[in-house]
Coordinates of N, CA, C and O in Angstrom, one line a residue:
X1292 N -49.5 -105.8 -161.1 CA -50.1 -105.6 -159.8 C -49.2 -104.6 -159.0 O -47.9 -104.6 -159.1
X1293 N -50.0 -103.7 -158.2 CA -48.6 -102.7 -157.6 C -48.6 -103.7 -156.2 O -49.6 -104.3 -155.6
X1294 N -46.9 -103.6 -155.9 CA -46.9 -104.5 -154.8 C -46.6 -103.6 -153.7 O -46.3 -104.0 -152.6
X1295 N -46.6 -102.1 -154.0 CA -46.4 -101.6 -152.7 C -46.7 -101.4 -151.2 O -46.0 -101.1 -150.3
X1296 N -48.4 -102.0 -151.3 CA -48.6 -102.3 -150.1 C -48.2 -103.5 -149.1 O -48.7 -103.4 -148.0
X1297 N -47.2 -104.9 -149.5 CA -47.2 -105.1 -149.0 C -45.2 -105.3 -148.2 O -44.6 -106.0 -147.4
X1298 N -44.9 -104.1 -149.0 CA -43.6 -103.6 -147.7 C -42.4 -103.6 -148.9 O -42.5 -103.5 -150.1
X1299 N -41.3 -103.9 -148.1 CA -40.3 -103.8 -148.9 C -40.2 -105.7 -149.4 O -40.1 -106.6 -148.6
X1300 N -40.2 -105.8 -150.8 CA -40.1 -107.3 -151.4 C -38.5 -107.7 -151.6 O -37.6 -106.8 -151.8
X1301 N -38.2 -109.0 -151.5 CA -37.0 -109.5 -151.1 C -36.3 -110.1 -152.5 O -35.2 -109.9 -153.0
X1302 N -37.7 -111.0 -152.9 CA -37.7 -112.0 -154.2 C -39.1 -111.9 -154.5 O -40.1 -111.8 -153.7
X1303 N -39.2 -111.8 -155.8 CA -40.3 -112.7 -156.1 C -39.9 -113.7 -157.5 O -39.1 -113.5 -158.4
X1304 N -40.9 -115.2 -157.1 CA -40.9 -116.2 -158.1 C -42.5 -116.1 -159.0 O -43.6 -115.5 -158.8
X1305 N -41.9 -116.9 -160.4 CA -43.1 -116.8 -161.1 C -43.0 -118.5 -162.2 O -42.1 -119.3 -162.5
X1306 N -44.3 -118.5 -162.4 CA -43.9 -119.6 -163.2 C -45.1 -119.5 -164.1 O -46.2 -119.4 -163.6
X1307 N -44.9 -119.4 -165.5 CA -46.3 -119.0 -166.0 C -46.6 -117.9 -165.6 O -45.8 -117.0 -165.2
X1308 N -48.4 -117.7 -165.5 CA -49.1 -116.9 -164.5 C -49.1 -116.8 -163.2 O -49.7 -116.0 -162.6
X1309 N -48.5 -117.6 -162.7 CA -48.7 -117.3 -161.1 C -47.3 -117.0 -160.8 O -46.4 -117.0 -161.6
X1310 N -47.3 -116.5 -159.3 CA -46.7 -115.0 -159.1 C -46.3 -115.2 -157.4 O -47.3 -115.3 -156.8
X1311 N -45.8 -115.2 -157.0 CA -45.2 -115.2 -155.5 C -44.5 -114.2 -155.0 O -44.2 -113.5 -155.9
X1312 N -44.1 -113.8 -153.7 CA -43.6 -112.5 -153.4 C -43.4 -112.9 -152.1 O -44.2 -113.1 -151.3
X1313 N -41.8 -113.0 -151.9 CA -41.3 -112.6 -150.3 C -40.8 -111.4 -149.8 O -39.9 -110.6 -150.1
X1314 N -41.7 -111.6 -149.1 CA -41.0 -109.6 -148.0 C -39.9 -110.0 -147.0 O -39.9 -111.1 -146.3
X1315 N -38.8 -108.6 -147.1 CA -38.2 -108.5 -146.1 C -38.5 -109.0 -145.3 O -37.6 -109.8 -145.1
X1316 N -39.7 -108.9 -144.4 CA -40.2 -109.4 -143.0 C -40.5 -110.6 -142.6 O -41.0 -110.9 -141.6
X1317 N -40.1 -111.6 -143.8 CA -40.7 -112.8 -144.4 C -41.9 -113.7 -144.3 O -42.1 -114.9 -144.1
X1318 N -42.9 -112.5 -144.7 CA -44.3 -113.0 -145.1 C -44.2 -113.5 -147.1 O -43.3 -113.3 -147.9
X1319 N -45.5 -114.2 -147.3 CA -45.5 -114.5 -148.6 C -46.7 -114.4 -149.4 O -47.6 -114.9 -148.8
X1320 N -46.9 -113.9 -150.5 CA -47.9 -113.3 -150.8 C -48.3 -114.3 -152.1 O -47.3 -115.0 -152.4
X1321 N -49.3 -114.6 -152.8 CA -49.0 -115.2 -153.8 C -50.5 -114.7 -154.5 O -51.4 -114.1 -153.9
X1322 N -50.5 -115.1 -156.2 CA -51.6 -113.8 -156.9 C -51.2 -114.7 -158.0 O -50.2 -115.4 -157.9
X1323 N -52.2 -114.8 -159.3 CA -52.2 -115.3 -160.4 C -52.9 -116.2 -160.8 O -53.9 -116.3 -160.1
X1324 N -52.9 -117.2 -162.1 CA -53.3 -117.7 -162.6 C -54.3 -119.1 -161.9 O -55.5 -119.5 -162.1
X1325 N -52.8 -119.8 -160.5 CA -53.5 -120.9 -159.7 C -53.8 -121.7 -159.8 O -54.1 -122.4 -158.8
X1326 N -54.0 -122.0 -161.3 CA -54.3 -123.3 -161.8 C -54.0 -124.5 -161.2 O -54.9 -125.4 -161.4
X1327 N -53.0 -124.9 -160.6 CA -52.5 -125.9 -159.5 C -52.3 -125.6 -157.6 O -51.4 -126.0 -156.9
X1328 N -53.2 -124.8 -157.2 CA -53.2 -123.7 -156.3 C -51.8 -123.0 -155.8 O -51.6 -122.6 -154.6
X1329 N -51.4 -123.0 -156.6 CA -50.3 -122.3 -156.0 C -50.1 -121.0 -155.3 O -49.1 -120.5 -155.0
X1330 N -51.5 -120.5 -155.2 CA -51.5 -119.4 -154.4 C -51.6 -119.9 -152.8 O -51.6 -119.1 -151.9
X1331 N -51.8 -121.3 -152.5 CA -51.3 -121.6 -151.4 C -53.2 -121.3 -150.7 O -53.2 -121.5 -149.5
X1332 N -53.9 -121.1 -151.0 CA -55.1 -121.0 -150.6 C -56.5 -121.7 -150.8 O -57.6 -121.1 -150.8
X1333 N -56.1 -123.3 -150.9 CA -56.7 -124.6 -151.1 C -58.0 -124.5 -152.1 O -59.1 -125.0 -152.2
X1334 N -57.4 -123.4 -153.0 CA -58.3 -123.5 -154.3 C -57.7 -123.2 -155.4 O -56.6 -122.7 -155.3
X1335 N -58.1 -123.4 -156.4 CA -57.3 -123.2 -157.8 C -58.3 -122.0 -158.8 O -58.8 -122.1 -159.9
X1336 N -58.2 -121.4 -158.3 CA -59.3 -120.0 -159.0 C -58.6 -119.1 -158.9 O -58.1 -118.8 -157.8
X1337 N -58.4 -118.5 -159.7 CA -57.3 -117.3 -160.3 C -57.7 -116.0 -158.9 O -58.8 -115.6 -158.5
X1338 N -56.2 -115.5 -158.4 CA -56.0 -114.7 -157.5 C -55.7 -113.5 -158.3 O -54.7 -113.6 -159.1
X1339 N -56.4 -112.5 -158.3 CA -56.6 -111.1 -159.2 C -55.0 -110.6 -158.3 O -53.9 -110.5 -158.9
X1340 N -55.4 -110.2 -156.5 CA -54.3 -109.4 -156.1 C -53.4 -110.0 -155.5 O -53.3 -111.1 -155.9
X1341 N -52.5 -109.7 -154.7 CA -51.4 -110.7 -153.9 C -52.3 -111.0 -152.6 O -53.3 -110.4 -152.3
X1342 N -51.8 -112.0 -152.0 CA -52.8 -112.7 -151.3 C -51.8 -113.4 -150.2 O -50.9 -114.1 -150.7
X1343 N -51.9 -113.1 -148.5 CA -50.8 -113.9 -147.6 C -51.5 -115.1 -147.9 O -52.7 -115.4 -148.0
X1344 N -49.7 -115.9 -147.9 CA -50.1 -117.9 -147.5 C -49.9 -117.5 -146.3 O -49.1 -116.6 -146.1
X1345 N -50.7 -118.0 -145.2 CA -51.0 -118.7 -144.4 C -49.5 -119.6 -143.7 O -49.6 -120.8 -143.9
X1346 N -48.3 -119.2 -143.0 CA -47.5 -120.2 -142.5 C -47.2 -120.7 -141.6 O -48.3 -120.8 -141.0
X1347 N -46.2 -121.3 -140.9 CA -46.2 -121.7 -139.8 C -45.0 -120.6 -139.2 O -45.0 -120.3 -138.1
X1348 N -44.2 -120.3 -140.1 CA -43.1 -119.4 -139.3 C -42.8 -118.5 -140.1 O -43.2 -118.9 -141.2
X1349 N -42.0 -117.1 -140.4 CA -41.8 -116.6 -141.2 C -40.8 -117.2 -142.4 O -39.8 -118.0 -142.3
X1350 N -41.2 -116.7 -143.5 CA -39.9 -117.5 -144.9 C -38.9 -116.5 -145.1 O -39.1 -115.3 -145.0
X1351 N -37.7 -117.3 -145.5 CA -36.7 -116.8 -145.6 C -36.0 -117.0 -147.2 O -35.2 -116.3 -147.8
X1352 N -36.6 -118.3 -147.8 CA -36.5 -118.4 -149.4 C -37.9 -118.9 -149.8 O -38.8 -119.4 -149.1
X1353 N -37.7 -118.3 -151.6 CA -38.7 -118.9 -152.1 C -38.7 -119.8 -153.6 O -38.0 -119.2 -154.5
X1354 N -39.1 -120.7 -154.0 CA -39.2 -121.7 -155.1 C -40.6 -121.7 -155.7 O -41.7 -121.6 -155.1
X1355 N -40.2 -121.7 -157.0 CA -42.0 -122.0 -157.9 C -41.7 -123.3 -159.0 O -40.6 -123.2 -159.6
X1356 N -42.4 -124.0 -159.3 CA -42.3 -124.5 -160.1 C -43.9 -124.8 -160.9 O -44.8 -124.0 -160.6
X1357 N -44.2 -125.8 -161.8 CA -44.7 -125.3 -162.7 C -46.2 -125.4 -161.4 O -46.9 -124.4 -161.0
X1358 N -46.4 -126.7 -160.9 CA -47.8 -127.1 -160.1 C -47.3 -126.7 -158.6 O -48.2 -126.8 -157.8
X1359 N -45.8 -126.0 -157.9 CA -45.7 -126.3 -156.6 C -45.3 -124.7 -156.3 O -45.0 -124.0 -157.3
X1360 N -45.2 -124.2 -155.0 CA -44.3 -123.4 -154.3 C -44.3 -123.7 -153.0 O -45.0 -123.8 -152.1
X1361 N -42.5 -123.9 -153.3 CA -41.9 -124.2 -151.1 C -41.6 -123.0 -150.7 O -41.1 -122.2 -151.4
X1362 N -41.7 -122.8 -149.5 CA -41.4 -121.5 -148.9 C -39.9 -122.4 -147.8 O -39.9 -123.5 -147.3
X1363 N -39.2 -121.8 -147.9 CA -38.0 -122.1 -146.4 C -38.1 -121.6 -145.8 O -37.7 -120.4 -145.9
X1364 N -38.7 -121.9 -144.6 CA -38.8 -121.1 -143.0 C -37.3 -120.8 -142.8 O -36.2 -121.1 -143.4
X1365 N -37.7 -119.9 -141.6 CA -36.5 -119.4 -140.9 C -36.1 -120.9 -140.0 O -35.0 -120.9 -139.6
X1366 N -36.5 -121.6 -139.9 CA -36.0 -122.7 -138.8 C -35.5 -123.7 -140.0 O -35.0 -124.7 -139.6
X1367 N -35.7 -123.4 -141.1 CA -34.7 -124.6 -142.2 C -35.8 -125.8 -142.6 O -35.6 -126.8 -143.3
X1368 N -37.1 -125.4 -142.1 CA -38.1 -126.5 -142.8 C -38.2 -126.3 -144.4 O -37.5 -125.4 -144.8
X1369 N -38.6 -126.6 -144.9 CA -39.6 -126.5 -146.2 C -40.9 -126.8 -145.7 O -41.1 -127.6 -144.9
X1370 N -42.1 -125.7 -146.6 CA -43.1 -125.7 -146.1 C -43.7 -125.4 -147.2 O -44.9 -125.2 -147.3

């Protein structure tokens, strides 16, 4: 996938097929396989392109594992 459109990327996680992406700006994009929705978009149907989660504050780290992804806000939650 080209990720240029969505800015300068910080990290990205992957696990399997699915695919995460934090920006500089700390938005998070997530694209892939989905099988356990890990694209963060309350369905499990494969995401072709990168796709924003939806957060409550901007992220500052990112974790994937095989069924999960936490984002770390800037205020130190896990989300």
């Amino acid at each position: 996938n080209d990720l240029s459109s969505l800015g300068p990327v910080q990290d990205i996680v992957t696990f399997g097929k699915s695919f995460c992406a934090l920006t500089l700006a700390g938005d998070v994009f997530c694209w892939g396989e989905n099988d356990h929705g890990q694209a963060g978009d309350g369905s499990v149907n494969p995401v072709a392109a990168p796709k924003a989660v939806s957060l409550p504050t901007k992220a500052k780290d990112l974790a994937m594992s095989r069924t999960r992804v936490c984002a770390v806000l800037e205020d130190g939650k896990v989300h």
